[in-house]
Amino acid sequence: MLNALRAIVGDKGLVTDPAEMEPYLVDWRQRRRGSTLAVVQPTSTAEVSAVVALCAAQEQPIFPVGGNTGLCFGAVPESNRPGKPGIMLSLRRMNRIRGIDRASGIATVDAGVVLGDLHNAAAEAGRQFPLHLGSEGSAQIGGLISTNAGGTGVVRYGPMRDLVAGLEVVLADGRVLSDLTALRKDNTGYMLRHLFIGAEGSLGVITGAALRLHPQTPNTAHAWVAAADPADAVALLAALQDRAGSYIQAFELVSASQFALVRKHAERARFPFAEIPAWSVLIELGSEDATTGLRDILEEVLGAALEQGELLDAVIATSEQQAAEFWHIRHSVSEANKKEGASITHDVAVRSSEVAPFIKAADEVAAKLFPDAYSEVVCHLGDGNVHYILMFTHAFWAALPDPEGFALEVERAIHDVAAHFGGTFSAEHGVGRKLTEELERLADPLRYELMIKVKALFDPQNLMNPGVLLAPEHS
Amino acid sequence: MLNALRAIVGDKGLVTDPAEMEPYLVDWRQRRRGSTLAVVQPTSTAEVSAVVALCAAQEQPIFPVGGNTGLCFGAVPESNRPGKPGIMLSLRRMNRIRGIDRASGIATVDAGVVLGDLHNAAAEAGRQFPLHLGSEGSAQIGGLISTNAGGTGVVRYGPMRDLVAGLEVVLADGRVLSDLTALRKDNTGYMLRHLFIGAEGSLGVITGAALRLHPQTPNTAHAWVAAADPADAVALLAALQDRAGSYIQAFELVSASQFALVRKHAERARFPFAEIPAWSVLIELGSEDATTGLRDILEEVLGAALEQGELLDAVIATSEQQAAEFWHIRHSVSEANKKEGASITHDVAVRSSEVAPFIKAADEVAAKLFPDAYSEVVCHLGDGNVHYILMFTHAFWAALPDPEGFALEVERAIHDVAAHFGGTFSAEHGVGRKLTEELERLADPLRYELMIKVKALFDPQNLMNPGVLLAPEHS
């Protein structure tokens, strides 16, 4: 097997040295470890095709890995096939921006391109690629598509799915399905592309993509708003959508408990409010047009809400520096939580209109079942994605006889609340190996049955990232 | 069969009278006629489910019909199964707006809702549903989703696919796949929804949908621009995208030959130019914000292009009335062509950046193969959709021994040119029964193979709109 792989990708493309393989075998938060025969690093779609065909012939599982920045262990290699450890497939050497077509607003790239590099290439062409997340210095396009990555900009630009105009995919038998013409209109049959987006590598290997570029929006305005209740934030969102909906680039809701932790732990943070309000909202508006009065729009909409008693306070940034300070507060959340204690973060989503009742119900469930925790909320309210966090002391956590079992119990309880409001247990982080049981438990049984059939259609040997997304007995 | 159907939908839901069935049996342009056992008109998803299950048990084909406004005969009932004429399924009595969720920007509707009624409901909620086309007074949501309808607004809002947030579908065995929670973020496995969008009823019957509403954009600005060459229009598009890309609501290119016909035939039309330029572009910008200086943006961008000699002339509308006059010219195209002669209209798309070379190449091919015709171009340049039209005299057409065969010859020649530029032969009109052979001829064979497999997975008995999209021997 190794010789056959070497014949395809060469010495440089085959990593078998344990020390060199190490960073691929463990997720970046060091929580789960796998094993594999080799990390294979092809340099072209033709090489990927040959590697996949070889694995199909040898019945060796393929574990694709992007930047290894996922949170659900989707890139940890774990074969459940005796005597077939499988290979990891990294496209890091396929990192070419194939072309940028300004008039059509399309960048065509290798799947191994790092997100930050695409940001730079788009900027050089006078455009932006509007997907932003913490790991953008490492995350690769192939992984971002396979996990349908989200972030704070989804309210305006949608998730990765909405930014993909075409894909090049190596199927489980090694054949290449190429669809990079990236037409805005094409009504010639079933849209197969969307099956691969968010499939977490379980249907094929994405080797290239045509991605939509957007105009840059150098004109921005920012506000932190204080509210008594999430419902007031939802009403504000609706009012702002009426007035300037297509300008909303972020609408981030933060609970007092979360704000307090940032104030306690974050360095160099400057806070807009003297006292922490029950709920705070960070708003960003953006336009490519410098003359649009975005601050005037904020003043008008926030002023009306203040006058009607729907808001407690509002601060509009008066400089780019202050805007950066606003974002610094929001970006300090993860670090502050890590310093404070042991937290369980949920990635649920409900409709924006259901966020307020969801939070209330989740708090009631948590108070009853987990009285040792308190809750924090960080919510992309513009798209209904609630990171509902339960914070425990380190001491409480250290005393647990079965921390993993306890975490699962907590997660299930909160996922059930989300399901009650028509929501999902995984909004933007995906399923990976972590949540396969939750998917089986919570998915509509008919949809789950169809997923199993689709998997069998595209990957009849079950060699494409087996055990990820679908539970091992189904995948 | 009829008694069993009557037991499900009642007397009112079962149309068997030939005169009442007549409008369903023929496409609206009266070009193709089918036959069927009955037109079944259920009033609920449960009734649709029971009807489909009955048909599955009886092996009767199902031919779904929306507003019957399609151009490719996708709603003409033609069974190729001996002794099984099948039924037509109309959801016109399922025409309820189920709910509008302003904060989440979602309208949930029955599939039988007429597009114009949705426009009104959205407007009453202070929003818009931004899909507009000529047949909006008849076209139904289910048909618009099944054909992934387009129109002039795609450049800003995307086609129907981009406006669907969730679907309710009755599968071929009668089971109901419901996905109307309409979450903006949901990463829990394969996105099956997109398979049904644009499937032309061949995978299941869409009975309900959750649709995205957008803010209204009452502030608009319009211009007609004169250019010497399509390439200059493409360059203008790129410049406008840089400056105000997200405001572009229409960018419509029209050839001199087409403009001349409108001037010849259209009533009450007022023209922006004294002499017809080689190429004209209708531009619409729109914003929800009244203070944004859209006319200033047009003046700036058009002024710069004029100064650099990239445009010949430009007229910016100074009133709403003049803006309406601008659109009247564009909307008079079909009528003018009908009055002039016998035309063959193509619905191809290439990337915007390839529109200029495509037109040049198509003109060369047409001049060589079809010297009796002259070409007209009406192009949604913002999304690359070119309605390339070849106009023949009525006399020429009447003298043809085999007009259908000749039309096919013309279409194939132009489709080949589009394919040469990486384009599609069907941008927004779909495949229907008209273009199944073209799909088989021009589709990537691997993609076509996968489509056949997907069809077999979802519709193993081949009862869902058989003969539409996929050629009869495959579907």
JSON list of C-alpha atoms in Angstrom, two decimals, chain A residues 46-198:
[
{"chain": "A", "resi": 46, "resn": "ALA", "atom": "CA", "xyz": [-5.23, 13.73, -10.70]},
{"chain": "A", "resi": 47, "resn": "GLU", "atom": "CA", "xyz": [-3.12, 12.51, -7.78]},
{"chain": "A", "resi": 48, "resn": "VAL", "atom": "CA", "xyz": [-6.10, 12.68, -5.42]},
{"chain": "A", "resi": 49, "resn": "SER", "atom": "CA", "xyz": [-8.11, 10.69, -7.95]},
{"chain": "A", "resi": 50, "resn": "ALA", "atom": "CA", "xyz": [-5.40, 8.01, -8.16]},
{"chain": "A", "resi": 51, "resn": "VAL", "atom": "CA", "xyz": [-5.06, 7.83, -4.36]},
{"chain": "A", "resi": 52, "resn": "VAL", "atom": "CA", "xyz": [-8.81, 7.44, -3.88]},
{"chain": "A", "resi": 53, "resn": "ALA", "atom": "CA", "xyz": [-9.02, 4.80, -6.63]},
{"chain": "A", "resi": 54, "resn": "LEU", "atom": "CA", "xyz": [-6.18, 2.91, -4.94]},
{"chain": "A", "resi": 55, "resn": "CYS", "atom": "CA", "xyz": [-7.94, 3.03, -1.59]},
{"chain": "A", "resi": 56, "resn": "ALA", "atom": "CA", "xyz": [-11.17, 1.84, -3.23]},
{"chain": "A", "resi": 57, "resn": "ALA", "atom": "CA", "xyz": [-9.33, -1.13, -4.70]},
{"chain": "A", "resi": 58, "resn": "GLN", "atom": "CA", "xyz": [-7.57, -1.88, -1.40]},
{"chain": "A", "resi": 59, "resn": "GLU", "atom": "CA", "xyz": [-10.66, -1.20, 0.74]},
{"chain": "A", "resi": 60, "resn": "GLN", "atom": "CA", "xyz": [-8.71, 1.30, 2.80]},
{"chain": "A", "resi": 61, "resn": "PRO", "atom": "CA", "xyz": [-10.69, 4.08, 4.50]},
{"chain": "A", "resi": 62, "resn": "ILE", "atom": "CA", "xyz": [-9.85, 7.69, 3.64]},
{"chain": "A", "resi": 63, "resn": "PHE", "atom": "CA", "xyz": [-9.83, 10.34, 6.36]},
{"chain": "A", "resi": 64, "resn": "PRO", "atom": "CA", "xyz": [-9.68, 13.81, 4.78]},
{"chain": "A", "resi": 65, "resn": "VAL", "atom": "CA", "xyz": [-8.21, 16.63, 6.84]},
{"chain": "A", "resi": 66, "resn": "GLY", "atom": "CA", "xyz": [-8.18, 20.36, 6.18]},
{"chain": "A", "resi": 67, "resn": "GLY", "atom": "CA", "xyz": [-6.63, 22.77, 8.66]},
{"chain": "A", "resi": 68, "resn": "ASN", "atom": "CA", "xyz": [-7.63, 20.48, 11.56]},
{"chain": "A", "resi": 69, "resn": "THR", "atom": "CA", "xyz": [-9.47, 23.31, 13.31]},
{"chain": "A", "resi": 70, "resn": "GLY", "atom": "CA", "xyz": [-12.80, 21.55, 13.80]},
{"chain": "A", "resi": 71, "resn": "LEU", "atom": "CA", "xyz": [-14.57, 21.14, 17.12]},
{"chain": "A", "resi": 72, "resn": "CYS", "atom": "CA", "xyz": [-16.36, 17.83, 16.55]},
{"chain": "A", "resi": 73, "resn": "PHE", "atom": "CA", "xyz": [-13.50, 15.41, 15.78]},
{"chain": "A", "resi": 74, "resn": "GLY", "atom": "CA", "xyz": [-14.48, 15.16, 12.12]},
{"chain": "A", "resi": 75, "resn": "ALA", "atom": "CA", "xyz": [-10.81, 14.95, 11.10]},
{"chain": "A", "resi": 76, "resn": "VAL", "atom": "CA", "xyz": [-9.65, 12.35, 13.63]},
{"chain": "A", "resi": 77, "resn": "PRO", "atom": "CA", "xyz": [-8.77, 9.12, 11.79]},
{"chain": "A", "resi": 78, "resn": "GLU", "atom": "CA", "xyz": [-10.49, 6.12, 13.36]},
{"chain": "A", "resi": 79, "resn": "SER", "atom": "CA", "xyz": [-10.97, 3.04, 11.26]},
{"chain": "A", "resi": 80, "resn": "ASN", "atom": "CA", "xyz": [-13.41, 0.41, 12.44]},
{"chain": "A", "resi": 81, "resn": "ARG", "atom": "CA", "xyz": [-12.38, -1.96, 9.67]},
{"chain": "A", "resi": 82, "resn": "PRO", "atom": "CA", "xyz": [-10.07, -4.71, 10.92]},
{"chain": "A", "resi": 83, "resn": "GLY", "atom": "CA", "xyz": [-6.63, -4.69, 9.28]},
{"chain": "A", "resi": 84, "resn": "LYS", "atom": "CA", "xyz": [-7.49, -1.54, 7.31]},
{"chain": "A", "resi": 85, "resn": "PRO", "atom": "CA", "xyz": [-6.18, 1.48, 9.22]},
{"chain": "A", "resi": 86, "resn": "GLY", "atom": "CA", "xyz": [-6.79, 3.78, 6.27]},
{"chain": "A", "resi": 87, "resn": "ILE", "atom": "CA", "xyz": [-4.96, 6.92, 5.24]},
{"chain": "A", "resi": 88, "resn": "MET", "atom": "CA", "xyz": [-5.30, 10.59, 6.02]},
{"chain": "A", "resi": 89, "resn": "LEU", "atom": "CA", "xyz": [-5.63, 12.81, 3.00]},
{"chain": "A", "resi": 90, "resn": "SER", "atom": "CA", "xyz": [-4.31, 16.35, 3.34]},
{"chain": "A", "resi": 91, "resn": "LEU", "atom": "CA", "xyz": [-4.54, 18.78, 0.42]},
{"chain": "A", "resi": 92, "resn": "ARG", "atom": "CA", "xyz": [-2.23, 21.34, 2.05]},
{"chain": "A", "resi": 93, "resn": "ARG", "atom": "CA", "xyz": [0.10, 21.19, -0.97]},
{"chain": "A", "resi": 94, "resn": "MET", "atom": "CA", "xyz": [-2.84, 21.97, -3.27]},
{"chain": "A", "resi": 95, "resn": "ASN", "atom": "CA", "xyz": [-2.94, 25.62, -2.28]},
{"chain": "A", "resi": 96, "resn": "ARG", "atom": "CA", "xyz": [-3.17, 27.48, -5.56]},
{"chain": "A", "resi": 97, "resn": "ILE", "atom": "CA", "xyz": [-5.60, 30.28, -6.30]},
{"chain": "A", "resi": 98, "resn": "ARG", "atom": "CA", "xyz": [-6.49, 29.07, -9.77]},
{"chain": "A", "resi": 99, "resn": "GLY", "atom": "CA", "xyz": [-8.00, 32.32, -10.92]},
{"chain": "A", "resi": 100, "resn": "ILE", "atom": "CA", "xyz": [-10.08, 35.36, -10.07]},
{"chain": "A", "resi": 101, "resn": "ASP", "atom": "CA", "xyz": [-12.80, 36.50, -12.45]},
{"chain": "A", "resi": 102, "resn": "ARG", "atom": "CA", "xyz": [-13.79, 40.01, -11.38]},
{"chain": "A", "resi": 103, "resn": "ALA", "atom": "CA", "xyz": [-16.66, 40.59, -13.79]},
{"chain": "A", "resi": 104, "resn": "SER", "atom": "CA", "xyz": [-18.28, 37.33, -12.71]},
{"chain": "A", "resi": 105, "resn": "GLY", "atom": "CA", "xyz": [-17.30, 37.75, -9.04]},
{"chain": "A", "resi": 106, "resn": "ILE", "atom": "CA", "xyz": [-15.74, 34.29, -8.83]},
{"chain": "A", "resi": 107, "resn": "ALA", "atom": "CA", "xyz": [-12.50, 32.98, -7.32]},
{"chain": "A", "resi": 108, "resn": "THR", "atom": "CA", "xyz": [-11.52, 29.46, -8.33]},
{"chain": "A", "resi": 109, "resn": "VAL", "atom": "CA", "xyz": [-9.22, 27.78, -5.84]},
{"chain": "A", "resi": 110, "resn": "ASP", "atom": "CA", "xyz": [-7.61, 24.52, -4.80]},
{"chain": "A", "resi": 111, "resn": "ALA", "atom": "CA", "xyz": [-9.26, 23.00, -1.74]},
{"chain": "A", "resi": 112, "resn": "GLY", "atom": "CA", "xyz": [-6.03, 23.31, 0.25]},
{"chain": "A", "resi": 113, "resn": "VAL", "atom": "CA", "xyz": [-5.98, 27.12, 0.10]},
{"chain": "A", "resi": 114, "resn": "VAL", "atom": "CA", "xyz": [-5.99, 28.66, 3.57]},
{"chain": "A", "resi": 115, "resn": "LEU", "atom": "CA", "xyz": [-8.92, 30.99, 4.19]},
{"chain": "A", "resi": 116, "resn": "GLY", "atom": "CA", "xyz": [-6.68, 33.92, 5.13]},
{"chain": "A", "resi": 117, "resn": "ASP", "atom": "CA", "xyz": [-4.83, 33.60, 1.83]},
{"chain": "A", "resi": 118, "resn": "LEU", "atom": "CA", "xyz": [-8.10, 33.76, -0.05]},
{"chain": "A", "resi": 119, "resn": "HIS", "atom": "CA", "xyz": [-9.01, 36.91, 1.91]},
{"chain": "A", "resi": 120, "resn": "ASN", "atom": "CA", "xyz": [-5.78, 38.48, 0.72]},
{"chain": "A", "resi": 121, "resn": "ALA", "atom": "CA", "xyz": [-6.24, 37.42, -2.89]},
{"chain": "A", "resi": 122, "resn": "ALA", "atom": "CA", "xyz": [-9.79, 38.77, -2.94]},
{"chain": "A", "resi": 123, "resn": "ALA", "atom": "CA", "xyz": [-8.64, 42.07, -1.44]},
{"chain": "A", "resi": 124, "resn": "GLU", "atom": "CA", "xyz": [-5.95, 42.41, -4.10]},
{"chain": "A", "resi": 125, "resn": "ALA", "atom": "CA", "xyz": [-8.72, 42.10, -6.69]},
{"chain": "A", "resi": 126, "resn": "GLY", "atom": "CA", "xyz": [-10.70, 44.82, -4.91]},
{"chain": "A", "resi": 127, "resn": "ARG", "atom": "CA", "xyz": [-13.29, 42.42, -3.50]},
{"chain": "A", "resi": 128, "resn": "GLN", "atom": "CA", "xyz": [-13.86, 40.44, -0.31]},
{"chain": "A", "resi": 129, "resn": "PHE", "atom": "CA", "xyz": [-14.52, 36.84, 0.56]},
{"chain": "A", "resi": 130, "resn": "PRO", "atom": "CA", "xyz": [-16.86, 37.44, 3.47]},
{"chain": "A", "resi": 131, "resn": "LEU", "atom": "CA", "xyz": [-16.43, 34.29, 5.59]},
{"chain": "A", "resi": 132, "resn": "HIS", "atom": "CA", "xyz": [-14.57, 35.06, 8.80]},
{"chain": "A", "resi": 133, "resn": "LEU", "atom": "CA", "xyz": [-13.83, 32.90, 11.80]},
{"chain": "A", "resi": 134, "resn": "GLY", "atom": "CA", "xyz": [-11.20, 32.57, 14.49]},
{"chain": "A", "resi": 135, "resn": "SER", "atom": "CA", "xyz": [-9.19, 29.90, 12.73]},
{"chain": "A", "resi": 136, "resn": "GLU", "atom": "CA", "xyz": [-8.91, 31.66, 9.39]},
{"chain": "A", "resi": 137, "resn": "GLY", "atom": "CA", "xyz": [-5.12, 31.50, 9.51]},
{"chain": "A", "resi": 138, "resn": "SER", "atom": "CA", "xyz": [-5.23, 27.68, 9.37]},
{"chain": "A", "resi": 139, "resn": "ALA", "atom": "CA", "xyz": [-8.63, 26.57, 8.11]},
{"chain": "A", "resi": 140, "resn": "GLN", "atom": "CA", "xyz": [-8.62, 25.35, 4.51]},
{"chain": "A", "resi": 141, "resn": "ILE", "atom": "CA", "xyz": [-11.31, 25.89, 1.88]},
{"chain": "A", "resi": 142, "resn": "GLY", "atom": "CA", "xyz": [-11.99, 22.16, 1.48]},
{"chain": "A", "resi": 143, "resn": "GLY", "atom": "CA", "xyz": [-12.66, 21.74, 5.19]},
{"chain": "A", "resi": 144, "resn": "LEU", "atom": "CA", "xyz": [-14.69, 24.93, 5.36]},
{"chain": "A", "resi": 145, "resn": "ILE", "atom": "CA", "xyz": [-16.93, 23.67, 2.56]},
{"chain": "A", "resi": 146, "resn": "SER", "atom": "CA", "xyz": [-17.15, 20.15, 3.96]},
{"chain": "A", "resi": 147, "resn": "THR", "atom": "CA", "xyz": [-18.30, 21.57, 7.30]},
{"chain": "A", "resi": 148, "resn": "ASN", "atom": "CA", "xyz": [-20.35, 24.43, 5.80]},
{"chain": "A", "resi": 149, "resn": "ALA", "atom": "CA", "xyz": [-18.57, 26.91, 8.05]},
{"chain": "A", "resi": 150, "resn": "GLY", "atom": "CA", "xyz": [-20.45, 29.83, 9.58]},
{"chain": "A", "resi": 151, "resn": "GLY", "atom": "CA", "xyz": [-19.21, 32.75, 11.67]},
{"chain": "A", "resi": 152, "resn": "THR", "atom": "CA", "xyz": [-20.53, 36.20, 12.48]},
{"chain": "A", "resi": 153, "resn": "GLY", "atom": "CA", "xyz": [-21.15, 37.31, 8.88]},
{"chain": "A", "resi": 154, "resn": "VAL", "atom": "CA", "xyz": [-23.83, 34.73, 8.09]},
{"chain": "A", "resi": 155, "resn": "VAL", "atom": "CA", "xyz": [-26.59, 37.26, 8.75]},
{"chain": "A", "resi": 156, "resn": "ARG", "atom": "CA", "xyz": [-25.51, 39.14, 5.64]},
{"chain": "A", "resi": 157, "resn": "TYR", "atom": "CA", "xyz": [-23.65, 36.69, 3.42]},
{"chain": "A", "resi": 158, "resn": "GLY", "atom": "CA", "xyz": [-24.96, 33.29, 4.51]},
{"chain": "A", "resi": 159, "resn": "PRO", "atom": "CA", "xyz": [-22.81, 30.32, 5.50]},
{"chain": "A", "resi": 160, "resn": "MET", "atom": "CA", "xyz": [-20.14, 28.77, 3.28]},
{"chain": "A", "resi": 161, "resn": "ARG", "atom": "CA", "xyz": [-22.90, 26.98, 1.34]},
{"chain": "A", "resi": 162, "resn": "ASP", "atom": "CA", "xyz": [-24.12, 30.31, 0.00]},
{"chain": "A", "resi": 163, "resn": "LEU", "atom": "CA", "xyz": [-20.62, 31.28, -1.13]},
{"chain": "A", "resi": 164, "resn": "VAL", "atom": "CA", "xyz": [-19.93, 28.15, -3.16]},
{"chain": "A", "resi": 165, "resn": "ALA", "atom": "CA", "xyz": [-20.64, 28.57, -6.87]},
{"chain": "A", "resi": 166, "resn": "GLY", "atom": "CA", "xyz": [-19.08, 25.31, -8.00]},
{"chain": "A", "resi": 167, "resn": "LEU", "atom": "CA", "xyz": [-17.13, 22.28, -6.82]},
{"chain": "A", "resi": 168, "resn": "GLU", "atom": "CA", "xyz": [-14.60, 19.78, -8.05]},
{"chain": "A", "resi": 169, "resn": "VAL", "atom": "CA", "xyz": [-15.00, 16.51, -6.15]},
{"chain": "A", "resi": 170, "resn": "VAL", "atom": "CA", "xyz": [-13.20, 13.18, -6.33]},
{"chain": "A", "resi": 171, "resn": "LEU", "atom": "CA", "xyz": [-15.87, 10.53, -5.85]},
{"chain": "A", "resi": 172, "resn": "ALA", "atom": "CA", "xyz": [-15.39, 7.37, -3.82]},
{"chain": "A", "resi": 173, "resn": "ASP", "atom": "CA", "xyz": [-14.37, 5.40, -6.93]},
{"chain": "A", "resi": 174, "resn": "GLY", "atom": "CA", "xyz": [-11.77, 7.98, -7.90]},
{"chain": "A", "resi": 175, "resn": "ARG", "atom": "CA", "xyz": [-13.72, 9.63, -10.70]},
{"chain": "A", "resi": 176, "resn": "VAL", "atom": "CA", "xyz": [-13.72, 13.43, -10.78]},
{"chain": "A", "resi": 177, "resn": "LEU", "atom": "CA", "xyz": [-17.01, 15.32, -10.78]},
{"chain": "A", "resi": 178, "resn": "SER", "atom": "CA", "xyz": [-16.12, 18.80, -11.99]},
{"chain": "A", "resi": 179, "resn": "ASP", "atom": "CA", "xyz": [-18.56, 21.67, -11.81]},
{"chain": "A", "resi": 180, "resn": "LEU", "atom": "CA", "xyz": [-16.41, 24.81, -11.74]},
{"chain": "A", "resi": 181, "resn": "THR", "atom": "CA", "xyz": [-18.11, 26.79, -14.48]},
{"chain": "A", "resi": 182, "resn": "ALA", "atom": "CA", "xyz": [-19.83, 28.66, -11.65]},
{"chain": "A", "resi": 183, "resn": "LEU", "atom": "CA", "xyz": [-22.86, 29.84, -13.57]},
{"chain": "A", "resi": 184, "resn": "ARG", "atom": "CA", "xyz": [-25.28, 32.00, -11.62]},
{"chain": "A", "resi": 185, "resn": "LYS", "atom": "CA", "xyz": [-28.15, 30.40, -13.50]},
{"chain": "A", "resi": 186, "resn": "ASP", "atom": "CA", "xyz": [-28.14, 26.77, -14.58]},
{"chain": "A", "resi": 187, "resn": "ASN", "atom": "CA", "xyz": [-31.35, 24.75, -14.61]},
{"chain": "A", "resi": 188, "resn": "THR", "atom": "CA", "xyz": [-30.23, 21.46, -16.06]},
{"chain": "A", "resi": 189, "resn": "GLY", "atom": "CA", "xyz": [-31.18, 18.93, -13.44]},
{"chain": "A", "resi": 190, "resn": "TYR", "atom": "CA", "xyz": [-30.42, 17.87, -9.91]},
{"chain": "A", "resi": 191, "resn": "MET", "atom": "CA", "xyz": [-28.12, 20.15, -7.93]},
{"chain": "A", "resi": 192, "resn": "LEU", "atom": "CA", "xyz": [-25.66, 17.57, -6.63]},
{"chain": "A", "resi": 193, "resn": "ARG", "atom": "CA", "xyz": [-23.20, 20.18, -5.37]},
{"chain": "A", "resi": 194, "resn": "HIS", "atom": "CA", "xyz": [-25.13, 20.83, -2.19]},
{"chain": "A", "resi": 195, "resn": "LEU", "atom": "CA", "xyz": [-24.86, 17.20, -1.12]},
{"chain": "A", "resi": 196, "resn": "PHE", "atom": "CA", "xyz": [-21.09, 17.55, -0.73]},
{"chain": "A", "resi": 197, "resn": "ILE", "atom": "CA", "xyz": [-21.27, 20.87, 1.11]},
{"chain": "A", "resi": 198, "resn": "GLY", "atom": "CA", "xyz": [-21.54, 20.02, 4.80]}
]
